Each structure stands twice: as structure tokens, then as C-alpha cells.
Coordinates of C-alpha atoms and ligand atoms in Angstrom, one line a residue:
M27 CA -31.5 149.2 -71.8
P28 CA -34.7 147.2 -71.7
G29 CA -34.1 143.5 -72.7
M30 CA -30.3 143.8 -72.2
T31 CA -28.6 141.4 -69.6
S32 CA -28.7 142.6 -66.0
P33 CA -25.5 142.6 -63.9
R34 CA -24.5 139.3 -61.7
T35 CA -27.5 137.5 -62.4
H36 CA -26.2 135.0 -65.0
G37 CA -23.8 132.1 -65.3
P38 CA -21.3 132.4 -68.1
L39 CA -22.5 132.4 -71.8
W40 CA -21.1 129.2 -73.4
G41 CA -19.8 129.1 -77.0
V42 CA -16.9 127.3 -79.0
P43 CA -13.4 128.4 -78.0
V44 CA -11.2 129.4 -80.9
V45 CA -8.2 131.4 -79.6
P46 CA -7.1 130.9 -75.9
G47 CA -6.7 133.5 -73.6
V48 CA -8.5 135.5 -70.7
R49 CA -9.5 139.2 -70.9
Y50 CA -11.7 141.6 -68.9
A51 CA -12.9 144.8 -70.5
P52 CA -15.9 146.6 -71.7
V53 CA -18.1 145.4 -74.6
I54 CA -18.1 147.2 -78.0
R55 CA -20.4 146.5 -80.7
P56 CA -20.3 147.0 -84.4
E57 CA -22.3 149.9 -86.1
A58 CA -25.7 148.5 -87.1
A59 CA -26.5 147.8 -90.7
P60 CA -29.3 150.0 -92.3
P61 CA -32.8 148.7 -91.8
P62 CA -34.1 146.6 -94.5
V63 CA -35.7 148.7 -97.3
P64 CA -39.1 148.1 -98.2
A65 CA -40.4 147.4 -102.0
A66 CA -41.4 150.7 -103.7
S67 CA -45.0 150.9 -104.8
T68 CA -44.3 152.9 -107.7
P69 CA -41.6 152.5 -110.3
A70 CA -38.6 154.6 -109.9
D71 CA -36.5 156.6 -112.6
P72 CA -34.2 153.8 -114.1
D73 CA -31.6 156.1 -115.4
A74 CA -31.4 158.1 -111.9
E75 CA -31.5 154.8 -110.0
A76 CA -28.6 153.4 -112.4
T77 CA -26.4 156.4 -111.4
R78 CA -26.9 156.3 -107.8
F79 CA -26.3 152.6 -107.9
E80 CA -23.2 152.5 -109.8
A81 CA -21.7 155.5 -107.6
A82 CA -22.6 153.7 -104.4
V83 CA -21.0 150.4 -105.6
G84 CA -17.9 152.3 -106.7
V85 CA -17.5 153.9 -103.3
V86 CA -17.8 150.6 -101.5
A87 CA -15.4 148.7 -103.8
E88 CA -13.0 151.3 -103.6
R89 CA -13.1 151.4 -99.8
L90 CA -12.7 147.6 -99.6
R91 CA -9.8 147.6 -102.1
G92 CA -8.1 150.2 -99.8
R93 CA -8.5 148.2 -96.6
A94 CA -7.2 145.2 -98.5
A95 CA -4.1 147.1 -99.5
R96 CA -3.7 148.1 -96.0
A97 CA -3.9 144.4 -94.5
T98 CA -1.4 141.6 -94.8
G99 CA -1.3 137.7 -94.7
P100 CA -4.6 135.7 -95.0
A101 CA -6.4 139.0 -93.9
A102 CA -5.4 140.7 -97.2
E103 CA -6.5 137.7 -99.3
L104 CA -9.9 137.5 -97.5
L105 CA -10.4 141.3 -98.1
A106 CA -9.3 140.9 -101.6
V107 CA -12.1 138.3 -102.0
T108 CA -14.8 140.6 -100.3
A109 CA -13.6 143.6 -102.7
A110 CA -13.8 141.4 -105.7
L111 CA -17.3 140.1 -104.6
A112 CA -18.7 143.7 -104.4
T113 CA -17.8 144.3 -108.2
D114 CA -18.8 140.5 -109.2
K115 CA -20.6 140.8 -112.5
A116 CA -23.3 138.3 -111.8
W117 CA -24.9 140.2 -108.9
L118 CA -24.3 143.4 -110.3
A119 CA -26.1 142.2 -113.7
A120 CA -29.0 140.9 -111.3
A121 CA -29.4 144.5 -109.7
R122 CA -29.1 146.4 -112.9
T123 CA -32.0 144.2 -114.4
R124 CA -33.9 145.2 -111.7
I125 CA -33.2 148.8 -111.6
A126 CA -33.9 148.8 -115.5
G127 CA -37.3 147.2 -114.6
G128 CA -38.1 150.2 -112.4
A129 CA -36.8 149.1 -108.8
P130 CA -35.1 151.6 -106.8
A131 CA -31.4 150.8 -106.4
E132 CA -31.8 149.9 -102.6
W133 CA -34.4 147.3 -103.4
A134 CA -32.5 145.9 -106.5
T135 CA -29.5 145.6 -104.5
A136 CA -31.4 143.8 -101.5
E137 CA -33.1 141.3 -104.1
A138 CA -30.1 140.7 -106.2
I139 CA -27.9 139.9 -103.1
A140 CA -30.8 137.6 -101.5
G141 CA -30.8 135.6 -104.6
F142 CA -27.3 134.7 -104.7
A143 CA -27.0 134.3 -100.8
E144 CA -29.8 131.7 -101.1
I145 CA -27.7 130.0 -103.8
F146 CA -24.5 129.8 -101.6
A147 CA -26.2 128.8 -98.5
G148 CA -27.7 126.0 -100.6
L149 CA -24.3 124.9 -101.6
G150 CA -23.0 124.3 -97.9
G151 CA -19.3 124.3 -96.4
L152 CA -17.1 127.1 -97.5
M153 CA -19.6 128.6 -100.0
A154 CA -22.2 129.2 -97.1
E155 CA -19.7 131.0 -95.2
R156 CA -19.2 133.5 -98.1
V157 CA -23.0 134.5 -97.3
T158 CA -21.6 136.9 -94.5
D159 CA -19.7 138.5 -97.3
L160 CA -22.3 139.0 -99.5
N161 CA -24.8 140.5 -96.8
D162 CA -21.8 142.8 -95.7
I163 CA -21.6 144.1 -99.1
R164 CA -25.5 144.6 -99.5
D165 CA -25.4 146.5 -96.1
R166 CA -22.4 148.7 -97.2
V167 CA -24.0 149.6 -100.7
T168 CA -27.4 150.5 -98.9
A169 CA -25.8 152.4 -96.2
E170 CA -24.0 154.4 -99.0
L171 CA -27.2 154.8 -100.8
V172 CA -29.4 155.8 -97.9
G173 CA -26.8 158.0 -96.2
W174 CA -26.3 155.9 -93.2
P175 CA -23.1 155.8 -91.3
E176 CA -20.8 152.9 -92.7
P177 CA -21.7 149.6 -91.0
G178 CA -18.9 148.0 -89.0
V179 CA -16.5 148.3 -86.3
T180 CA -15.3 151.8 -85.2
P181 CA -11.9 151.3 -83.4
P182 CA -12.2 151.7 -79.7
D183 CA -10.1 154.5 -77.9
S184 CA -9.1 151.8 -75.1
P185 CA -9.0 148.1 -74.7
S186 CA -12.4 146.4 -75.5
I187 CA -14.1 143.1 -76.2
L188 CA -15.9 143.1 -79.4
C189 CA -19.1 141.2 -79.3
A190 CA -21.1 140.8 -82.8
D191 CA -23.6 138.5 -84.5
D192 CA -20.8 137.8 -86.8
L193 CA -17.9 139.8 -88.2
S194 CA -17.5 140.8 -91.9
P195 CA -13.9 139.8 -93.2
A196 CA -13.5 143.5 -94.1
D197 CA -14.1 144.4 -90.2
A198 CA -12.2 141.3 -88.8
A199 CA -9.0 141.7 -90.8
L200 CA -8.4 145.3 -89.7
L201 CA -8.8 144.8 -85.8
D202 CA -6.1 146.0 -83.8
P203 CA -5.2 143.5 -81.1
A204 CA -4.0 146.3 -78.8
L205 CA -7.5 147.8 -78.5
V206 CA -9.8 144.7 -79.6
V207 CA -8.3 142.5 -76.8
G208 CA -11.2 139.7 -77.0
L209 CA -13.9 138.9 -79.6
A210 CA -17.0 136.9 -79.3
T211 CA -19.6 136.1 -81.9
T212 CA -23.1 134.7 -81.9
L213 CA -22.6 132.9 -85.2
G214 CA -19.8 131.3 -87.0
G215 CA -17.8 128.2 -86.4
P216 CA -14.0 127.3 -85.7
T217 CA -13.4 127.4 -89.6
S218 CA -15.2 130.8 -90.2
H219 CA -13.2 133.6 -91.4
T220 CA -13.6 135.3 -88.0
A221 CA -11.9 132.6 -86.2
I222 CA -9.1 132.3 -88.9
I223 CA -8.3 136.0 -88.5
A224 CA -8.8 136.1 -84.7
R225 CA -6.1 133.0 -84.7
Q226 CA -3.7 135.2 -87.0
L227 CA -3.9 138.1 -84.8
G228 CA -3.8 136.2 -81.5
I229 CA -7.1 137.8 -80.2
P230 CA -8.7 135.6 -77.4
C231 CA -12.0 134.4 -79.1
V232 CA -15.2 132.3 -78.7
V233 CA -17.5 131.7 -81.5
A234 CA -21.3 130.5 -81.6
V235 CA -22.1 132.1 -78.2
A236 CA -25.6 131.6 -77.3
G237 CA -27.2 134.6 -75.7
L238 CA -24.5 137.2 -76.6
G239 CA -27.1 139.2 -78.5
G240 CA -28.3 140.6 -74.9
V241 CA -25.0 141.9 -73.8
A242 CA -25.1 145.9 -74.5
A243 CA -22.0 147.9 -75.4
G244 CA -20.3 149.2 -72.2
T245 CA -21.1 146.1 -70.2
M246 CA -17.8 144.6 -68.5
V247 CA -17.4 140.9 -69.5
L248 CA -14.5 138.5 -69.1
I249 CA -13.9 136.3 -72.0
D250 CA -12.0 132.9 -71.8
G251 CA -11.0 131.8 -75.0
T252 CA -9.8 128.4 -73.7
R253 CA -13.1 127.4 -71.9
G254 CA -15.3 129.2 -74.6
T255 CA -16.9 131.4 -72.1
V256 CA -18.2 135.0 -71.8
L257 CA -18.9 136.2 -68.2
I258 CA -21.0 139.2 -67.5
E259 CA -20.3 141.8 -65.2
P260 CA -18.1 139.5 -63.0
D261 CA -16.9 140.6 -59.5
P262 CA -13.7 142.7 -60.6
A263 CA -11.6 141.1 -57.9
A264 CA -12.5 137.5 -59.2
A265 CA -11.8 138.6 -63.0
A266 CA -8.4 139.6 -61.7
A267 CA -7.8 136.5 -60.3
E268 CA -8.9 134.5 -63.3
I269 CA -6.5 136.5 -65.6
A270 CA -3.8 135.7 -63.0
R271 CA -4.7 132.1 -63.2
A272 CA -4.5 132.1 -66.9
E273 CA -1.3 134.0 -67.1
S274 CA 0.4 131.2 -64.7
E275 CA -1.1 128.5 -66.7
A276 CA 0.3 130.3 -69.7
A277 CA 3.8 130.4 -68.2
A278 CA 3.7 126.9 -67.1
L279 CA 3.1 125.9 -70.7
A280 CA 6.2 127.2 -71.8
Y281 CA 8.0 124.9 -69.5
W282 CA 6.1 121.6 -70.1
S283 CA 8.2 119.3 -72.2
G284 CA 6.4 115.9 -71.8
P285 CA 5.8 112.8 -71.5
G286 CA 2.2 112.8 -71.1
V287 CA 1.2 111.9 -67.5
T288 CA -1.5 113.3 -65.0
A289 CA -0.1 114.8 -61.7
D290 CA -0.2 111.4 -60.3
D291 CA 1.6 109.7 -63.0
H292 CA -1.2 108.1 -65.0
R293 CA 0.4 107.7 -68.3
V294 CA -1.3 109.1 -71.5
E295 CA 0.8 108.9 -74.8
L296 CA 0.5 112.5 -76.4
L297 CA 1.0 112.0 -80.3
A298 CA 0.8 114.3 -83.3
N299 CA -1.6 114.1 -86.3
V300 CA 0.6 114.9 -89.4
A301 CA 0.1 115.1 -93.3
D302 CA 3.6 114.2 -94.7
G303 CA 7.2 113.8 -93.8
A304 CA 7.8 117.7 -93.5
A305 CA 4.8 118.0 -91.0
A306 CA 6.4 115.0 -89.0
R307 CA 9.8 116.6 -88.7
A308 CA 8.1 119.8 -87.7
A309 CA 6.4 117.8 -84.9
T310 CA 9.5 116.9 -83.5
A311 CA 9.9 120.4 -82.5
T312 CA 6.9 119.9 -80.1
P313 CA 6.9 117.4 -76.8
A314 CA 4.9 115.0 -79.2
E315 CA 6.2 111.5 -78.6
G316 CA 5.2 110.0 -82.1
V317 CA 2.5 110.3 -84.7
G318 CA -1.0 109.0 -83.7
L319 CA -2.5 109.7 -87.3
L320 CA -0.5 110.1 -90.6
R321 CA -3.3 111.0 -93.0
T322 CA -1.8 109.4 -96.0
E323 CA -4.3 110.7 -98.3
L324 CA -3.0 114.4 -97.7
C325 CA 0.5 113.3 -98.8
F326 CA -1.0 112.6 -102.3
L327 CA -3.9 115.1 -102.5
H328 CA -2.7 116.7 -105.7
A329 CA -1.7 113.5 -107.6
G330 CA -3.3 112.8 -110.9
A331 CA -2.2 109.1 -110.9
E332 CA -1.9 106.6 -108.2
P333 CA 1.7 107.0 -106.6
T334 CA 3.7 103.9 -107.1
V335 CA 4.5 101.7 -104.2
E336 CA 8.2 103.1 -104.2
E337 CA 6.8 106.6 -104.2
Q338 CA 4.6 105.6 -101.1
A339 CA 7.0 103.9 -99.4
G340 CA 9.6 107.0 -99.7
A341 CA 6.8 109.3 -98.2
Y342 CA 5.9 106.9 -95.4
A343 CA 9.7 106.3 -94.4
E344 CA 10.1 110.1 -94.1
V345 CA 7.5 110.1 -91.3
L346 CA 9.0 107.0 -89.7
R347 CA 12.4 108.4 -89.7
A348 CA 11.2 111.7 -88.1
F349 CA 10.5 109.7 -84.9
P350 CA 12.9 106.8 -84.8
G351 CA 12.1 104.2 -82.1
G352 CA 8.7 106.1 -81.4
K353 CA 5.1 105.1 -82.2
V354 CA 3.9 106.1 -85.8
V355 CA 0.2 105.2 -86.7
I356 CA -0.2 105.1 -90.4
R357 CA -4.0 105.4 -91.8
T358 CA -4.6 104.0 -95.0
F359 CA -6.1 106.3 -97.8
D360 CA -9.2 108.1 -96.5
A361 CA -10.3 109.1 -99.9
G362 CA -14.0 110.5 -100.8
S363 CA -16.2 113.1 -99.3
D364 CA -14.2 116.2 -98.0
K365 CA -11.0 114.8 -99.4
P366 CA -11.6 113.4 -102.9
L367 CA -8.4 111.7 -104.5
A368 CA -8.2 112.0 -108.3
F369 CA -6.7 108.5 -108.5
V370 CA -9.2 106.8 -106.6
G371 CA -12.1 106.1 -109.0
A372 CA -14.4 104.2 -106.7
T373 CA -15.4 107.2 -104.9
G374 CA -18.3 108.7 -107.0
S375 CA -18.4 112.3 -107.7
D376 CA -22.0 112.1 -108.4
E377 CA -23.0 110.7 -105.1
A378 CA -25.9 112.7 -103.5
N379 CA -24.5 112.2 -100.1
P380 CA -20.8 111.7 -100.5
A381 CA -20.3 111.8 -96.5
L382 CA -22.3 108.8 -96.5
G383 CA -21.0 107.4 -99.5
V384 CA -18.1 105.3 -101.0
R385 CA -15.4 106.7 -98.8
G386 CA -12.5 105.5 -96.4
Y387 CA -12.2 101.7 -96.2
R388 CA -15.5 101.3 -98.4
V389 CA -13.0 102.2 -101.4
S390 CA -11.1 99.0 -100.8
A391 CA -14.2 96.8 -101.1
A392 CA -14.5 98.2 -104.9
D393 CA -10.7 98.4 -105.3
R394 CA -8.9 95.8 -103.3
G395 CA -5.4 96.4 -105.3
L396 CA -5.4 100.0 -103.9
L397 CA -5.3 98.9 -100.2
E398 CA -2.7 96.1 -101.3
R399 CA -0.4 98.2 -102.9
Q400 CA -0.4 100.9 -99.9
L401 CA 0.2 98.0 -97.3
T402 CA 2.8 96.8 -99.4
A403 CA 4.3 100.2 -99.5
I404 CA 3.9 100.8 -95.7
A405 CA 5.6 97.3 -95.1
R406 CA 8.6 98.5 -97.4
A407 CA 8.9 101.9 -95.3
A408 CA 9.2 99.9 -92.3
E409 CA 11.8 97.8 -93.5
Q410 CA 13.8 100.7 -94.9
S411 CA 13.4 102.8 -91.8
G412 CA 13.9 99.8 -89.3
A413 CA 10.3 100.9 -87.8
A414 CA 7.3 99.0 -86.6
P415 CA 4.4 101.2 -87.6
W416 CA 0.9 100.5 -86.8
V417 CA -1.7 100.7 -89.6
M418 CA -5.3 101.6 -89.3
A419 CA -8.3 101.8 -91.8
P420 CA -10.6 105.0 -91.6
M421 CA -14.5 104.6 -91.6
I422 CA -15.0 101.2 -90.5
A423 CA -18.5 100.3 -90.0
T424 CA -18.7 96.7 -89.1
P425 CA -16.6 93.9 -87.6
A426 CA -16.6 92.2 -90.8
E427 CA -14.8 95.1 -92.3
A428 CA -12.5 95.3 -89.4
A429 CA -11.8 91.5 -89.7
E430 CA -11.1 91.7 -93.6
F431 CA -8.4 94.6 -93.0
A432 CA -6.7 93.0 -90.0
E433 CA -6.3 90.1 -92.3
Q434 CA -4.9 91.7 -95.2
A435 CA -2.5 94.0 -92.8
R436 CA -1.2 90.9 -90.9
A437 CA -0.3 89.1 -94.2
H438 CA 2.2 92.2 -94.6
G439 CA 3.7 91.7 -91.0
L440 CA 1.8 95.0 -89.9
S441 CA 0.1 95.5 -86.7
P442 CA -3.5 96.3 -87.5
G443 CA -6.3 98.6 -86.0
V444 CA -9.2 100.6 -87.2
M445 CA -10.6 104.1 -86.5
I446 CA -13.9 104.4 -84.9
E447 CA -15.6 107.2 -86.6
V448 CA -19.1 105.6 -87.3
P449 CA -21.6 105.2 -84.5
A450 CA -22.2 101.7 -85.6
A451 CA -18.6 100.9 -85.0
A452 CA -18.7 102.6 -81.4
L453 CA -21.6 100.4 -80.5
L454 CA -19.8 97.1 -81.4
A455 CA -16.2 98.1 -80.4
D456 CA -16.0 95.0 -78.3
R457 CA -16.7 92.8 -81.2
I458 CA -14.4 95.0 -83.6
L459 CA -11.6 94.6 -81.2
A460 CA -11.8 90.8 -81.2
H461 CA -10.2 91.4 -84.7
V462 CA -7.7 94.1 -84.3
D463 CA -4.8 95.3 -81.9
F464 CA -5.8 98.7 -81.3
L465 CA -8.7 101.4 -81.9
S466 CA -8.5 105.2 -82.4
V467 CA -11.6 107.4 -82.0
G468 CA -12.1 110.0 -84.8
T469 CA -14.1 112.4 -82.9
N470 CA -14.4 114.7 -86.1
D471 CA -16.6 112.1 -88.2
L472 CA -17.9 110.6 -85.0
A473 CA -19.7 113.8 -83.9
Q474 CA -20.8 114.5 -87.6
Y475 CA -22.5 110.9 -87.7
T476 CA -23.7 110.9 -84.3
M477 CA -25.4 114.3 -84.4
A478 CA -26.2 114.2 -88.2
A479 CA -24.6 117.4 -88.7
D480 CA -22.1 118.3 -91.5
R481 CA -18.7 118.7 -89.9
M482 CA -18.0 121.5 -92.6
S483 CA -21.1 123.6 -91.7
A484 CA -20.2 126.7 -89.6
E485 CA -24.0 127.1 -88.9
L486 CA -23.9 123.6 -87.1
A487 CA -20.8 124.0 -85.3
A488 CA -22.9 123.8 -82.0
L489 CA -24.1 120.4 -82.9
T490 CA -20.7 119.0 -84.2
D491 CA -19.0 120.0 -80.8
P492 CA -17.0 117.0 -79.4
W493 CA -18.5 117.8 -76.0
Q494 CA -21.9 116.8 -77.1
P495 CA -22.7 114.3 -74.5
A496 CA -24.0 111.7 -76.9
V497 CA -20.8 111.7 -78.6
L498 CA -18.9 111.5 -75.3
A499 CA -21.2 108.6 -74.3
L500 CA -19.9 106.6 -77.7
V501 CA -16.3 107.4 -76.8
A502 CA -16.8 106.1 -73.3
M503 CA -18.2 102.9 -74.7
V504 CA -15.3 102.4 -77.1
A505 CA -12.7 103.2 -74.1
R506 CA -14.5 100.6 -71.8
A507 CA -14.3 98.0 -74.8
G508 CA -10.5 98.7 -74.9
R509 CA -10.1 98.3 -71.1
D510 CA -12.1 95.2 -71.0
A511 CA -9.7 93.6 -73.9
G512 CA -6.8 95.1 -72.7
K513 CA -5.9 96.8 -76.0
P514 CA -4.9 100.4 -76.5
V515 CA -7.7 102.9 -77.7
G516 CA -6.8 106.5 -78.5
A517 CA -8.3 109.4 -79.9
C518 CA -7.2 111.5 -82.9
G519 CA -10.0 113.9 -83.7
E520 CA -9.8 117.6 -82.7
A521 CA -11.3 116.8 -79.4
A522 CA -7.7 115.7 -78.5
A523 CA -6.6 119.1 -79.0
D524 CA -8.9 120.7 -76.3
P525 CA -6.9 120.5 -73.0
L526 CA -10.1 120.3 -70.9
L527 CA -11.7 117.6 -73.1
A528 CA -8.4 115.9 -73.0
C529 CA -8.6 115.5 -69.4
V530 CA -12.3 114.0 -69.8
L531 CA -10.8 111.6 -72.3
T532 CA -8.1 110.5 -69.9
G533 CA -10.7 109.8 -67.3
M534 CA -12.4 107.5 -69.8
E535 CA -8.9 105.8 -69.9
L536 CA -8.0 106.3 -73.5
T537 CA -4.5 105.4 -73.7
S538 CA -3.3 108.0 -76.4
L539 CA -4.3 111.3 -77.4
S540 CA -3.1 112.5 -80.8
S541 CA -3.8 116.3 -82.1
A542 CA -2.4 119.0 -84.2
P543 CA 1.3 119.4 -83.2
A544 CA 0.6 123.1 -82.2
A545 CA -1.8 121.7 -79.3
V546 CA 0.3 119.2 -77.7
R547 CA 2.0 121.4 -75.2
A548 CA -1.3 122.9 -74.1
V549 CA -2.7 119.5 -73.8
G550 CA 0.1 118.0 -71.7
A551 CA 0.5 121.0 -69.5
R552 CA -3.1 120.7 -68.6
L553 CA -3.0 116.9 -67.7
A554 CA 0.1 117.6 -65.4
T555 CA -2.1 119.7 -63.3
V556 CA -4.9 117.0 -62.5
S557 CA -5.2 113.7 -60.9
L558 CA -6.5 110.6 -62.7
A559 CA -9.5 110.8 -60.0
Q560 CA -10.3 114.2 -61.2
C561 CA -10.2 113.1 -64.9
R562 CA -12.6 110.4 -63.9
D563 CA -14.9 112.6 -61.9
A564 CA -14.7 115.0 -64.8
A565 CA -15.5 112.4 -67.3
E566 CA -18.5 111.3 -65.1
A567 CA -20.0 114.7 -64.8
A568 CA -19.6 115.3 -68.6
L569 CA -21.3 112.0 -69.3
A570 CA -24.3 113.0 -67.0
S571 CA -24.9 116.2 -69.0
S572 CA -27.8 117.1 -71.2
S573 CA -25.7 119.5 -73.5
A574 CA -22.4 120.4 -74.5
A575 CA -22.2 123.5 -72.7
E576 CA -23.3 121.9 -69.5
A577 CA -20.7 119.0 -70.1
R578 CA -17.9 121.5 -70.6
A579 CA -19.0 123.7 -67.5
A580 CA -19.4 120.4 -65.2
A581 CA -15.9 119.2 -66.4
A582 CA -14.2 122.5 -65.9
A583 CA -15.8 122.8 -62.3
V584 CA -14.2 119.4 -61.3
L585 CA -10.6 120.0 -63.0
E586 CA -10.4 123.6 -61.6
Q587 CA -10.3 122.2 -57.9
G588 CA -7.0 121.9 -56.4
I589 CA -5.2 118.5 -57.3
R590 CA -7.0 115.7 -55.5
E591 CA -5.6 111.9 -55.2
Ligands
LIG615 C1 -11.8 112.2 -87.4 O1 -12.8 112.0 -88.2 O2 -12.0 112.6 -86.3 C2 -10.4 112.0 -88.0 C3 -9.3 112.1 -87.0 O3 -10.2 112.0 -89.2 P1 -10.3 113.1 -90.4 O4 -10.3 114.2 -89.6 O5 -9.1 113.0 -91.2 O6 -11.6 112.8 -91.2
LIG616 MG1 -12.4 111.0 -90.1

């Protein structure tokens, strides 16, 4: 087909890895949406159009409700939301008004939905992700009106890899993992509904793949949901070798039980990010050696009033008791922006830019008592459980803030550190380290602030990718400051959950990696297959790159050579 990708002339297409696993199969694509409807030049008969419109909406809503009834778990919830959106009074009223004014049903549908999609997109975050649902409803209603086949995925007869711009929840939820063995999309981020459903179904998945639009149905591709690649028409023997390699890696995973070391015994502590005592106890079932980040704000997300010192001490002691004798790093409240706490008054709900507003440690400047009471509670929890937790402050921007926090924490007998999440703090990491005992790089926020891209935006997922060389350059700078000062520097953002990136961070000589407990085993097993020299070379190669995709590819090339001393 003209314009389609020709065989074996391309390297892999790169995207954001979401569900690990390697699969080799032909591509299928969803049935196209109906073409856009032009505006009519002569007014239509409002009564006839209203009848057509109501009938089409009725059919579409009924089909969607039927799909919701057949699905289970989060998929059923997502489908129920889409079905409810199909009969949402607001857009139906907007379309009916247009029909009453003489617009044909197709045009009224397109116009009404476009208006709401613009509002949702403007709201950003999770609301913006609903635009796909709205457009899906527009396409389904339009197809019904014009007699076009129902848009979406036709289940294949044999195992296939589904490639699409993005999937509607209605299509994603009903994928059969026995037949759709891989999933790649041009749009969407790691939190998009496609990603959520792929995780639920365990279908290897890569999102935000640039260049995927040119891959025609029927093309043989190799998808790698760990590296985030789609290889077009690879040599079949090479594809089989890749699948065998992935299978033996998966088998090795099952046996890896820690602690974190490279193949040549370079030690890296592998820790868990947890939200409360229950999560900490669950993390003890993984090879995590301790807790690298207790997000204390998540313990009290729904509290209407500030928890008392006793309540706080009880919650923190639960976490300390889950890892007796192990390392536990407690972060003081990171309130504001995406994590508003009802009892923290200093975070303004009227801020124009909450991510750049009074959040994290900045709250303490306005309400010193809040931090004082929390540090008292942490010290009490330490006493109750006989542990020696480390404490760190979020969103530190200057050495003066670090000094202030350190003084207050030391007054409670606690070992102080700070998170490096703001580029200004990364740039002055050496001066910040003069005041504190350790640093922990929060790559989620560091990527957001370095790239000036909202971490909640699926549309900007490629920019907030922690493989962005600018983000890596700042992490390397922080690691160097730690090495020079002889103080520990860890990472606790999502970057530490990516086995390949974990090797790069090890090469920069970060001393600990803390991630979602579910990711610890894969990270540890990967580290055990590489030497420190390889990790250093991988870090150097990634740092010398000009894009996230190039950095990932360069690091993968180094790390996939056999172990080298
Ligand atoms: C981070 O920003 O990387 C981090 C670990 O903190 P949070 O995700 O809680 O903002
Ligand atoms: Mg953060």
C-alpha cells in the first residue's frame, strides 16, 4: 500500500512501555471511523432528523450497555462510564437544539460533541482522557446514522497484534488476550484507559509509539512491552530468538529473591514506595529490602481534620514494624497540586498553577506547626517501634529550605534528607547536601518541571518520559554530588521501576532505587544480569543521547551485550 512502511528498512519504532512481554504476530487495525460529515447547505426536516437521531443514539447506548454487562472489573466500570456518556443529557440537549434549528442529525452530533470535547480537553488530566470516549460516541452514532460499519475492533481469527491511534474503552475492554496478543497505540500515556485495560488483561503493550500510523494490517511485527519497541517485519529467526530471550528472562525473574546487586556484586538497595501500613506489609512479600518512600499524605488523603500526633504515630509505626531493622524513609506531607489534603489550609485551591504553587515543603513555611507535629509523630513512632527512620521533605527548591528542614528534623533526633524534584535543587545538589544526610530524586516531578510538561497529561507522556536526556543529566548531577560528599543518593520516582533505566541509574552510582513493590523483582533480576561497568557505559550512552528514544536504545544496546567486567 503506498505510504506504508516497507519491510526491513527501519529500526524499531519507540514508545512508552506499559505491559512487559515480547510477541511476534501480524498486525490488525480497528475498523475506521466514518468520514467527517460536511455541514449541510439547506436546512433539514427537524422532525425526521430528531427521529433518526434518537434511534441511532438508542442503538449505540444499548450496544455499549450490553458490552458493559459482558465485561468484568475495571473494564466493566470504564464501559459503564462510556455507556452513560452516550446518553448524557448535556450533549444530547446540545445536539437536539441544533436539530431543532434545521441541522442534519450527523452534523448536530459532530458539532455538539466537538463543543464538549474542547471543554474536556481544556480541563486537562483525567477529564482530557475522556475526549477519546466522546469521539468514540460521535463515531458510533454517526456510523449508525449513515449506515457505516460499526467502528472499532473486529476480533481476529488467529493471534494478532492490534495497532491503533488509540482504543476506545469499549474496544479495549473486550479484547481477548488469546487472540490480541500485543497492543500498540500512537496516542495515550501510561495512565490512559488503554494502558489500564492492557495491564488488567496482561496484554504486552506499548503506548505513544511514533510512526505507528504507517504500519499496515497484515504486517508482521515484534512488540516488546519491556523495552517499548515495535519492530517491523523482523527476520523470523531473530524474532524467535528475542521471544526465547524474553521467556528465559521471565523465568529468571521468578527465582530472583534479592538483595540488589549487579552481576559483579555492586550493591544497590532495592526499596518499596508505599502509602500506608497495609501496603508496607504487602511489600514484605516482595524482595524489597525496606521502604524508600512512605507517602504520608496518602495515609490521610480522606481525613477532614488534621490527624492527631497519636494517630499519625500509629500509622507510621505500622510501616516501621513491617520492616524491623530495615531502612524506612518517611516523607513529610506532600500536600497540594495533584494531592490536596482537606486539613492543609495553606494550599490554595484558587491557585492558577497548583503544581507551581504552595505545595510540598512550601506548606511548612506558612504553617510551621503542621511539620512540627508530624516530626513529633515520626519520632514517637520510632520510639514505639524501636526503629531509626530517615525523614525527607518534598519539593525542596533551595539550600536554605533544606537547612531549615534539617535543623527541625534533627531537633527531633531524626536523620534528615530532602527530595530532589525541582531542577533548581538538582543544580545546587552539592550545596543542599551540605545540610542534609541524604537525597532522594523524585523523577516524576523532576521530569515534569524539567520538561515543563504536566505529569498528569497523557498527551505529553513522551515529554515526561524519565528517559529524556535533560532529566537524566540532572539526575547524574545529583548522583555526582552524592559521590563527592560520600552521602547516599537514591531515586524514588517511576524511573526506578523501569529495569533498563534502573541499570542506568546504577551506572550513575545512585545508592538505592525505590519503586512500586510490584516492580522490585523485575528491577533486581535485571540488575543481576549486568556488571557495574556496563551500567556506567549505559549511563554514558544515555546521557550522550538527544532524545528519550535514543537514550533508551543506546542503553539497551550496551546492556544487552553479555556480562562484561
Ligand atoms: C516523584 O515526584 O518522583 C515522587 C516520587 O513523588 P510523588 O510521585 O509522590 O510526587
Ligand atoms: Mg513528587
